[in-house]
PDB file of C-alpha atoms in Angstrom:
ATOM      1  CA  MET A   1     100.464  29.471   5.341  1.00 46.00           C
ATOM      2  CA  THR A   2      99.379  28.111   1.717  1.00 48.00           C
ATOM      3  CA  ASN A   3      97.736  25.682   3.671  1.00 49.00           C
ATOM      4  CA  LEU A   4      96.052  27.077   5.929  1.00 43.00           C
ATOM      5  CA  ARG A   5      94.665  29.758   3.396  1.00 49.00           C
ATOM      6  CA  LEU A   6      93.341  26.280   1.356  1.00 50.00           C
ATOM      7  CA  GLY A   7      91.882  25.466   4.211  1.00 50.00           C
ATOM      8  CA  LEU A   8      89.393  28.021   4.744  1.00 46.00           C
ATOM      9  CA  ALA A   9      88.622  27.418   1.961  1.00 49.00           C
ATOM     10  CA  ILE A  10      87.469  25.114   1.023  1.00 51.00           C
ATOM     11  CA  GLY A  11      84.976  25.573   4.630  1.00 51.00           C
ATOM     12  CA  ILE A  12      83.405  28.653   2.904  1.00 49.00           C
ATOM     13  CA  LEU A  13      82.337  26.758  -0.147  1.00 46.00           C
ATOM     14  CA  ALA A  14      81.182  23.264   1.705  1.00 48.00           C
ATOM     15  CA  ALA A  15      78.796  26.316   3.904  1.00 47.00           C
ATOM     16  CA  ILE A  16      77.437  27.893   0.685  1.00 46.00           C
ATOM     17  CA  GLY A  17      76.438  24.089  -1.447  1.00 49.00           C
ATOM     18  CA  CYS A  18      75.102  23.191   2.322  1.00 46.00           C
ATOM     19  CA  GLY A  19      72.539  25.843   2.627  1.00 46.00           C
ATOM     20  CA  LEU A  20      71.746  25.368  -1.319  1.00 42.00           C
ATOM     21  CA  VAL A  21      70.528  22.539  -0.483  1.00 44.00           C
ATOM     22  CA  ALA A  22      68.940  22.904   2.709  1.00 45.00           C
ATOM     23  CA  CYS A  23      70.919  20.333   4.508  1.00 46.00           C
ATOM     24  CA  GLY A  24      69.650  19.168   7.923  1.00 47.00           C
ATOM     25  CA  GLY A  25      68.174  15.451   6.277  1.00 45.00           C
ATOM     26  CA  ASP A  26      65.063  16.305   8.928  1.00 47.00           C
ATOM     27  CA  ASP A  27      62.989  18.922   7.012  1.00 46.00           C
ATOM     28  CA  ALA A  28      64.230  17.582   3.000  1.00 43.00           C
ATOM     29  CA  SER A  29      61.734  14.812   4.190  1.00 45.00           C
ATOM     30  CA  THR A  30      59.140  16.840   5.567  1.00 44.00           C
ATOM     31  CA  PRO A  31      55.866  17.717   3.350  1.00 45.00           C
ATOM     32  CA  THR A  32      53.801  21.202   3.213  1.00 46.00           C
ATOM     33  CA  ILE A  33      50.486  21.114   5.229  1.00 44.00           C
ATOM     34  CA  GLY A  34      49.445  23.148   1.799  1.00 46.00           C
ATOM     35  CA  ALA A  35      50.419  20.242  -0.754  1.00 44.00           C
ATOM     36  CA  THR A  36      49.092  17.831   0.911  1.00 45.00           C
ATOM     37  CA  SER A  37      45.514  19.613   1.095  1.00 43.00           C
ATOM     38  CA  THR A  38      45.637  19.850  -2.052  1.00 41.00           C
ATOM     39  CA  ALA A  39      46.825  16.421  -3.221  1.00 44.00           C
ATOM     40  CA  ILE A  40      43.004  15.845  -1.262  1.00 43.00           C
ATOM     41  CA  GLU A  41      41.097  18.189  -2.314  1.00 46.00           C
ATOM     42  CA  SER A  42      41.559  17.148  -5.806  1.00 45.00           C
ATOM     43  CA  THR A  43      40.405  12.873  -5.864  1.00 48.00           C
ATOM     44  CA  ARG A  44      36.647  14.937  -3.595  1.00 52.00           C
ATOM     45  CA  VAL A  45      34.171  13.594  -6.480  1.00 47.00           C
ATOM     46  CA  PRO A  46      30.279  15.348  -5.687  1.00 50.00           C
ATOM     47  CA  THR A  47      27.912  12.686  -5.231  1.00 50.00           C
ATOM     48  CA  THR A  48      24.053  12.743  -6.005  1.00 50.00           C
ATOM     49  CA  PRO A  49      22.829  12.181  -1.871  1.00 50.00           C
ATOM     50  CA  ALA A  50      20.831   8.035  -1.438  1.00 50.00           C
ATOM     51  CA  ALA A  51      17.374   9.738  -0.544  1.00 46.00           C
ATOM     52  CA  ALA A  52      17.597  11.622  -3.032  1.00 44.00           C
ATOM     53  CA  ALA A  53      18.293   8.929  -5.876  1.00 48.00           C
ATOM     54  CA  THR A  54      15.532   6.791  -5.194  1.00 49.00           C
ATOM     55  CA  SER A  55      13.092   9.422  -4.934  1.00 50.00           C
ATOM     56  CA  SER A  56      13.012  10.038  -8.772  1.00 50.00           C
ATOM     57  CA  SER A  57      14.150   6.487  -9.698  1.00 59.00           C
ATOM     58  CA  THR A  58      10.815   5.510  -7.442  1.00 70.00           C
ATOM     59  CA  GLN A  59       6.953   4.928  -8.412  1.00 70.00           C
ATOM     60  CA  PRO A  60       4.033   4.503  -6.490  1.00 71.00           C
ATOM     61  CA  VAL A  61       2.349   0.929  -6.115  1.00 67.00           C
ATOM     62  CA  PRO A  62      -1.956   1.840  -7.450  1.00 73.00           C
ATOM     63  CA  THR A  63      -3.605   0.415  -4.776  1.00 90.00           C
ATOM     64  CA  VAL A  64      -7.109  -1.712  -5.825  1.00 94.00           C
ATOM     65  CA  ARG A  65      -9.830  -0.551  -2.432  1.00 96.00           C
ATOM     66  CA  ARG A  66     -11.973  -2.643  -0.592  1.00 97.00           C
ATOM     67  CA  CYS A  67     -15.236  -3.166  -2.145  1.00 98.00           C
ATOM     68  CA  ALA A  68     -17.602  -1.699  -0.556  1.00 98.00           C
ATOM     69  CA  THR A  69     -21.676  -2.697   0.212  1.00 98.00           C
ATOM     70  CA  ALA A  70     -22.452   0.091  -2.411  1.00 98.00           C
ATOM     71  CA  ASP A  71     -20.129  -1.556  -5.037  1.00 98.00           C
ATOM     72  CA  LEU A  72     -22.088  -4.853  -5.257  1.00 98.00           C
ATOM     73  CA  ALA A  73     -24.912  -6.500  -6.019  1.00 98.00           C
ATOM     74  CA  LEU A  74     -26.251  -9.649  -4.206  1.00 98.00           C
ATOM     75  CA  ALA A  75     -27.164 -13.007  -5.922  1.00 98.00           C
ATOM     76  CA  THR A  76     -27.605 -16.682  -5.204  1.00 97.00           C
ATOM     77  CA  GLU A  77     -26.998 -19.346  -7.482  1.00 96.00           C
ATOM     78  CA  SER A  78     -27.481 -23.652  -5.822  1.00 95.00           C
ATOM     79  CA  GLY A  79     -24.207 -25.025  -5.325  1.00 91.00           C
ATOM     80  CA  GLY A  80     -25.929 -28.990  -4.692  1.00 93.00           C
ATOM     81  CA  ALA A  81     -26.564 -30.861  -1.466  1.00 94.00           C
ATOM     82  CA  ALA A  82     -23.998 -33.615   0.441  1.00 92.00           C
ATOM     83  CA  ALA A  83     -24.721 -35.489   4.513  1.00 90.00           C
ATOM     84  CA  GLY A  84     -27.817 -33.993   4.680  1.00 96.00           C
ATOM     85  CA  THR A  85     -27.325 -30.099   3.804  1.00 98.00           C
ATOM     86  CA  HIS A  86     -28.214 -27.936   1.041  1.00 97.00           C
ATOM     87  CA  PHE A  87     -25.529 -25.129  -0.080  1.00 97.00           C
ATOM     88  CA  LEU A  88     -25.602 -22.479  -1.841  1.00 97.00           C
ATOM     89  CA  ALA A  89     -23.534 -19.824  -3.580  1.00 98.00           C
ATOM     90  CA  LEU A  90     -23.754 -16.469  -2.360  1.00 98.00           C
ATOM     91  CA  ILE A  91     -22.779 -14.057  -4.625  1.00 98.00           C
ATOM     92  CA  LEU A  92     -21.332 -10.317  -5.538  1.00 98.00           C
ATOM     93  CA  THR A  93     -20.847  -8.866  -8.396  1.00 98.00           C
ATOM     94  CA  ASN A  94     -19.278  -5.479  -8.868  1.00 98.00           C
ATOM     95  CA  THR A  95     -21.182  -2.564 -10.390  1.00 98.00           C
ATOM     96  CA  SER A  96     -18.957   0.212  -9.789  1.00 97.00           C
ATOM     97  CA  GLY A  97     -16.267   1.249 -12.920  1.00 96.00           C
ATOM     98  CA  ALA A  98     -12.945   0.845 -10.609  1.00 97.00           C
ATOM     99  CA  ASP A  99     -11.434  -2.737 -10.051  1.00 98.00           C
ATOM    100  CA  CYS A 100     -12.161  -3.275  -5.819  1.00 98.00           C
ATOM    101  CA  THR A 101     -10.908  -6.329  -3.886  1.00 98.00           C
ATOM    102  CA  VAL A 102     -12.984  -8.915  -1.667  1.00 98.00           C
ATOM    103  CA  SER A 103     -11.127 -11.078   0.570  1.00 98.00           C
ATOM    104  CA  GLY A 104     -12.892 -12.913   4.018  1.00 97.00           C
ATOM    105  CA  PHE A 105     -15.987 -14.257   4.786  1.00 98.00           C
ATOM    106  CA  PRO A 106     -19.350 -11.699   4.652  1.00 98.00           C
ATOM    107  CA  GLY A 107     -21.667 -11.886   7.453  1.00 98.00           C
ATOM    108  CA  VAL A 108     -24.166 -13.986   7.106  1.00 98.00           C
ATOM    109  CA  SER A 109     -28.188 -14.163   9.147  1.00 98.00           C
ATOM    110  CA  LEU A 110     -31.394 -15.547   8.336  1.00 98.00           C
ATOM    111  CA  VAL A 111     -33.732 -12.459   9.064  1.00 98.00           C
ATOM    112  CA  ASP A 112     -37.686 -12.086   9.136  1.00 97.00           C
ATOM    113  CA  GLY A 113     -40.490 -10.254   6.863  1.00 95.00           C
ATOM    114  CA  VAL A 114     -39.116  -6.671   9.266  1.00 95.00           C
ATOM    115  CA  GLY A 115     -35.162  -7.760   9.032  1.00 95.00           C
ATOM    116  CA  GLN A 116     -35.229  -9.340  13.148  1.00 97.00           C
ATOM    117  CA  GLN A 117     -31.957 -12.245  13.353  1.00 98.00           C
ATOM    118  CA  VAL A 118     -34.234 -15.819  12.672  1.00 98.00           C
ATOM    119  CA  GLY A 119     -31.984 -18.314  15.151  1.00 97.00           C
ATOM    120  CA  GLU A 120     -27.520 -17.573  15.169  1.00 97.00           C
ATOM    121  CA  PRO A 121     -25.687 -16.007  12.101  1.00 98.00           C
ATOM    122  CA  ALA A 122     -23.970 -18.954  10.216  1.00 98.00           C
ATOM    123  CA  GLU A 123     -21.198 -19.877  11.493  1.00 98.00           C
ATOM    124  CA  ARG A 124     -17.657 -19.854   9.525  1.00 98.00           C
ATOM    125  CA  ASN A 125     -15.739 -23.282   8.521  1.00 97.00           C
ATOM    126  CA  THR A 126     -12.239 -22.934   7.908  1.00 96.00           C
ATOM    127  CA  ALA A 127     -11.812 -25.764   5.390  1.00 93.00           C
ATOM    128  CA  VAL A 128     -10.903 -23.172   2.374  1.00 93.00           C
ATOM    129  CA  ALA A 129      -8.026 -20.816   2.761  1.00 96.00           C
ATOM    130  CA  VAL A 130      -8.747 -16.986   2.810  1.00 97.00           C
ATOM    131  CA  GLN A 131      -7.848 -15.393  -0.742  1.00 96.00           C
ATOM    132  CA  THR A 132      -8.036 -11.432  -1.888  1.00 97.00           C
ATOM    133  CA  LEU A 133      -9.967 -11.526  -5.342  1.00 98.00           C
ATOM    134  CA  THR A 134     -10.104  -8.287  -6.774  1.00 98.00           C
ATOM    135  CA  LEU A 135     -13.079  -7.842  -8.967  1.00 98.00           C
ATOM    136  CA  LYS A 136     -13.033  -5.371 -12.209  1.00 98.00           C
ATOM    137  CA  PRO A 137     -16.606  -4.819 -13.062  1.00 98.00           C
ATOM    138  CA  SER A 138     -18.486  -6.949 -13.753  1.00 98.00           C
ATOM    139  CA  GLU A 139     -16.586  -9.863 -12.404  1.00 98.00           C
ATOM    140  CA  SER A 140     -17.952 -12.140  -9.545  1.00 98.00           C
ATOM    141  CA  ALA A 141     -16.640 -13.786  -6.284  1.00 98.00           C
ATOM    142  CA  HIS A 142     -19.080 -16.189  -4.388  1.00 98.00           C
ATOM    143  CA  ALA A 143     -19.415 -17.378  -0.785  1.00 98.00           C
ATOM    144  CA  THR A 144     -20.404 -20.862  -0.337  1.00 97.00           C
ATOM    145  CA  ALA A 145     -23.117 -21.619   2.575  1.00 98.00           C
ATOM    146  CA  GLY A 146     -23.560 -24.489   3.783  1.00 98.00           C
ATOM    147  CA  PHE A 147     -28.028 -24.892   4.789  1.00 98.00           C
ATOM    148  CA  PRO A 148     -28.049 -28.272   7.532  1.00 98.00           C
ATOM    149  CA  ASN A 149     -31.987 -30.007   6.205  1.00 98.00           C
ATOM    150  CA  PHE A 150     -34.072 -28.920   9.591  1.00 97.00           C
ATOM    151  CA  GLN A 151     -36.257 -32.465   9.519  1.00 96.00           C
ATOM    152  CA  ASN A 152     -33.070 -34.145  10.336  1.00 96.00           C
ATOM    153  CA  PHE A 153     -33.473 -32.448  13.770  1.00 97.00           C
ATOM    154  CA  PRO A 154     -35.902 -32.946  16.227  1.00 96.00           C
ATOM    155  CA  SER A 155     -38.191 -30.134  17.131  1.00 94.00           C
ATOM    156  CA  GLY A 156     -36.990 -26.853  18.340  1.00 94.00           C
ATOM    157  CA  LYS A 157     -33.671 -27.315  17.390  1.00 96.00           C
ATOM    158  CA  CYS A 158     -33.243 -25.456  14.198  1.00 98.00           C
ATOM    159  CA  ALA A 159     -34.908 -21.596  13.523  1.00 98.00           C
ATOM    160  CA  GLY A 160     -37.339 -20.053  11.209  1.00 96.00           C
ATOM    161  CA  PRO A 161     -38.684 -20.106   8.211  1.00 97.00           C
ATOM    162  CA  SER A 162     -36.922 -16.847   7.774  1.00 98.00           C
ATOM    163  CA  VAL A 163     -38.379 -14.144   4.386  1.00 98.00           C
ATOM    164  CA  ASN A 164     -34.590 -12.898   3.554  1.00 98.00           C
ATOM    165  CA  LEU A 165     -30.443 -14.037   3.735  1.00 98.00           C
ATOM    166  CA  LYS A 166     -29.034 -11.092   4.617  1.00 98.00           C
ATOM    167  CA  VAL A 167     -25.041 -10.527   3.334  1.00 98.00           C
ATOM    168  CA  PHE A 168     -22.436  -8.012   4.505  1.00 98.00           C
ATOM    169  CA  PRO A 169     -19.708  -7.771   2.716  1.00 98.00           C
ATOM    170  CA  PRO A 170     -16.181  -8.036   3.898  1.00 97.00           C
ATOM    171  CA  ASP A 171     -15.258  -5.589   6.537  1.00 96.00           C
ATOM    172  CA  GLU A 172     -18.967  -3.454   5.590  1.00 98.00           C
ATOM    173  CA  LEU A 173     -21.099  -1.932   8.255  1.00 97.00           C
ATOM    174  CA  ASN A 174     -24.282  -2.337   5.177  1.00 98.00           C
ATOM    175  CA  ALA A 175     -25.521  -5.541   4.554  1.00 98.00           C
ATOM    176  CA  LEU A 176     -27.328  -6.854   1.320  1.00 98.00           C
ATOM    177  CA  THR A 177     -30.527  -9.110   1.477  1.00 98.00           C
ATOM    178  CA  VAL A 178     -32.740 -11.213  -1.562  1.00 98.00           C
ATOM    179  CA  PRO A 179     -35.863 -13.714  -0.567  1.00 98.00           C
ATOM    180  CA  LEU A 180     -34.784 -16.726   0.894  1.00 98.00           C
ATOM    181  CA  ILE A 181     -36.658 -18.885   2.532  1.00 98.00           C
ATOM    182  CA  ASP A 182     -34.924 -21.611   5.005  1.00 98.00           C
ATOM    183  CA  TYR A 183     -33.920 -22.410   8.632  1.00 98.00           C
ATOM    184  CA  ALA A 184     -30.738 -21.493  10.979  1.00 98.00           C
ATOM    185  CA  CYS A 185     -30.136 -24.883  12.398  1.00 98.00           C
ATOM    186  CA  PRO A 186     -26.846 -25.779  14.426  1.00 97.00           C
ATOM    187  CA  GLY A 187     -23.962 -26.530  11.352  1.00 97.00           C
ATOM    188  CA  PHE A 188     -25.232 -23.631   9.647  1.00 98.00           C
ATOM    189  CA  SER A 189     -21.517 -22.199   7.828  1.00 98.00           C
ATOM    190  CA  VAL A 190     -20.499 -20.093   5.259  1.00 98.00           C
ATOM    191  CA  GLN A 191     -17.004 -20.297   3.654  1.00 97.00           C
ATOM    192  CA  VAL A 192     -14.543 -17.342   2.975  1.00 98.00           C
ATOM    193  CA  PHE A 193     -15.082 -15.939  -0.679  1.00 98.00           C
ATOM    194  CA  LYS A 194     -13.988 -17.710  -3.822  1.00 97.00           C
ATOM    195  CA  PRO A 195     -13.233 -16.413  -8.033  1.00 97.00           C
ATOM    196  CA  GLY A 196     -16.215 -16.857  -9.866  1.00 95.00           C
ATOM    197  CA  LYS A 197     -20.163 -16.924  -9.175  1.00 93.00           C
ATOM    198  CA  THR A 198     -20.679 -20.977  -7.471  1.00 86.00           C
ATOM    199  CA  ASP A 199     -18.467 -23.815  -7.527  1.00 79.00           C
ATOM    200  CA  GLN A 200     -20.277 -27.556  -7.073  1.00 53.00           C
ATOM    201  CA  ALA A 201     -21.668 -29.378  -3.615  1.00 42.00           C
ATOM    202  CA  GLY A 202     -20.847 -26.519  -1.616  1.00 42.00           C
ATOM    203  CA  GLY A 203     -16.902 -26.492  -2.664  1.00 42.00           C
TER     204      GLY A 203
END
């Protein structure tokens, strides 16, 4: 009888102890959802959107506009002679109050006293690579035109004489003119604009 009472007492104590420590194994190892969510939220760091950071740190790059005809003055200067051709530097000077750019070939032709074209316009001579030149106020660029000597051609091959030289700055629809008496012969050509006012022998 004593042993029975002792066994019952031990069983009751075991049941009470198991309840206190949450017996069952699986429940004790499972994390609560609330604790996990709180841990994740605490690790989040506010960030600045990349687009906003880029826009605030990037400054606009100023651009230099193309020289318009109204910005320029035209003059000519001898560029020497070689192999039956004489050369002329077609000089454009920036007369505006701001920087502007010149790049590529001018349109060049000879005209008579009433502005009619004499012969064919100058062909493009691609011996020199195109470059973009920024002209500050009062700075100049030149394009070298080659005029084959008309005396070297049979009658009827050349047109002329002209009264003026007509020059269109690159990508412009309005032209500048200067007085020039010459002939448009086969081989009449022009190169791209280069820095300064002239070079020698058609350089």
